XYZ file of N, CA and C in Angstrom:
177
model
N 63.787 62.697 -3.219
C 63.673 62.463 -1.800
C 65.148 62.680 -1.265
N 65.360 63.568 -0.333
C 66.688 63.762 0.303
C 67.143 62.553 1.013
N 68.423 62.415 1.004
C 68.986 61.214 1.812
C 69.005 61.599 3.270
N 68.709 60.559 4.098
C 68.758 60.682 5.483
C 69.907 59.935 6.067
N 70.639 60.637 6.940
C 71.750 60.015 7.567
C 71.548 59.933 9.132
N 72.249 58.843 9.688
C 72.292 58.709 11.109
C 73.766 58.570 11.428
N 74.186 58.740 12.708
C 75.559 58.608 13.100
C 75.761 57.185 13.662
N 76.812 56.553 13.333
C 77.228 55.327 13.910
C 77.799 55.557 15.304
N 78.052 54.488 16.063
C 78.628 54.632 17.408
C 79.949 55.295 17.369
N 80.697 55.201 16.225
C 82.067 55.762 16.065
C 81.932 57.190 15.370
N 80.717 57.630 15.112
C 80.577 58.987 14.551
C 80.545 59.111 13.039
N 80.581 57.929 12.388
C 80.518 57.964 10.864
C 79.072 58.016 10.411
N 78.884 58.733 9.224
C 77.498 58.706 8.617
C 77.134 57.398 8.171
N 75.839 57.040 8.444
C 75.204 55.890 7.864
C 73.936 56.288 7.176
N 73.699 55.649 6.056
C 72.492 56.066 5.231
C 71.300 55.212 5.731
N 70.111 55.956 5.971
C 68.987 55.349 6.421
C 67.926 55.359 5.267
N 67.460 54.204 4.846
C 66.538 54.155 3.775
C 65.535 53.039 3.858
N 64.291 53.289 3.824
C 63.246 52.263 3.960
C 63.346 51.349 5.082
N 63.698 51.925 6.240
C 63.826 51.152 7.459
C 65.103 50.389 7.627
N 66.022 50.481 6.674
C 67.289 49.761 6.785
C 68.439 50.830 6.888
N 69.545 50.392 7.481
C 70.661 51.274 7.653
C 71.899 50.706 6.822
N 72.546 51.627 6.164
C 73.666 51.189 5.312
C 74.917 51.935 5.720
N 76.057 51.180 5.699
C 77.301 51.858 6.021
C 78.097 52.089 4.753
N 78.969 53.089 4.669
C 79.662 53.390 3.443
C 80.729 52.295 3.165
N 80.656 51.727 1.966
C 81.588 50.667 1.638
C 82.750 51.150 0.819
N 82.415 51.914 -0.286
C 83.507 52.393 -1.200
C 82.989 53.703 -1.780
N 83.956 54.513 -2.202
C 83.713 55.809 -2.888
C 84.717 55.992 -3.968
N 84.239 56.317 -5.211
C 85.107 56.625 -6.341
C 84.338 57.351 -7.404
N 85.075 58.221 -8.072
C 84.454 59.065 -9.186
C 83.192 59.721 -8.784
N 83.125 60.270 -7.604
C 81.922 60.967 -7.164
C 80.749 59.968 -6.754
N 80.996 58.707 -6.837
C 79.880 57.777 -6.430
C 80.225 57.156 -5.083
N 79.202 56.818 -4.297
C 79.415 56.151 -3.025
C 78.568 54.905 -3.026
N 79.174 53.817 -2.633
C 78.476 52.542 -2.556
C 78.337 52.260 -1.056
N 77.110 51.921 -0.624
C 76.634 51.603 0.709
C 76.221 50.136 0.845
N 76.582 49.471 1.960
C 76.104 48.136 2.160
C 75.363 48.111 3.453
N 74.399 47.137 3.512
C 73.543 46.905 4.735
C 74.419 46.603 5.931
N 74.144 47.175 7.065
C 74.895 46.989 8.231
C 74.766 45.625 8.821
N 73.751 44.870 8.409
C 73.572 43.497 8.784
C 74.240 42.480 7.880
N 75.160 42.957 7.083
C 75.904 42.162 6.069
C 76.539 40.919 6.737
N 77.266 41.097 7.789
C 78.002 39.983 8.407
C 77.080 39.131 9.289
N 76.190 39.753 10.032
C 75.375 39.027 11.017
C 74.275 38.175 10.299
N 73.576 38.728 9.266
C 72.382 38.041 8.718
C 72.504 37.895 7.241
N 73.753 37.998 6.652
C 73.983 37.846 5.277
C 73.162 38.755 4.426
N 72.790 39.974 4.915
C 71.995 40.939 4.196
C 72.771 41.358 3.062
N 72.199 41.273 1.845
C 72.871 41.625 0.565
C 72.438 42.998 0.014
N 71.706 43.698 0.766
C 71.257 45.046 0.304
C 72.335 46.037 0.129
N 72.231 46.757 -1.015
C 73.275 47.805 -1.324
C 72.508 48.998 -1.894
N 73.118 50.171 -1.769
C 72.640 51.376 -2.334
C 73.828 52.170 -2.969
N 73.635 52.627 -4.208
C 74.546 53.489 -4.863
C 74.029 54.913 -4.944
N 74.863 55.883 -4.453
C 74.478 57.231 -4.526
C 75.583 58.080 -5.321
N 75.100 59.208 -5.907
C 75.961 60.098 -6.602
C 75.322 61.456 -6.404
N 76.150 62.456 -6.032
C 75.611 63.843 -5.774
C 74.422 63.881 -4.889
N 74.554 63.157 -3.779
C 73.448 63.062 -2.811
C 72.056 62.646 -3.371
N 72.089 61.813 -4.375
C 70.855 61.222 -4.970
C 71.089 59.725 -5.155
N 70.060 58.954 -4.918
C 70.101 57.517 -5.059
C 70.164 57.146 -6.586
N 71.089 56.401 -6.905
C 71.257 56.030 -8.318
C 70.687 54.667 -8.526
N 70.991 53.727 -7.559
C 70.600 52.303 -7.707
C 70.470 51.688 -6.363
N 69.448 50.792 -6.188
C 69.295 50.033 -4.986
C 69.325 48.493 -5.403
N 69.981 47.657 -4.642
C 70.158 46.283 -4.887
C 69.543 45.515 -3.699
């Protein structure tokens, strides 16, 4: 399944998956870690790990 992205208000890519939106948290060694945009407001602990435009792990 190809990754779907939306733009934030500031123009950054955000990952859209299963009705949730994730913002890029960290990138290293070709991997990108995304965290739920509701992390601060609602203590959302959802995370997604991607590599080479494929989902590696969801938490």
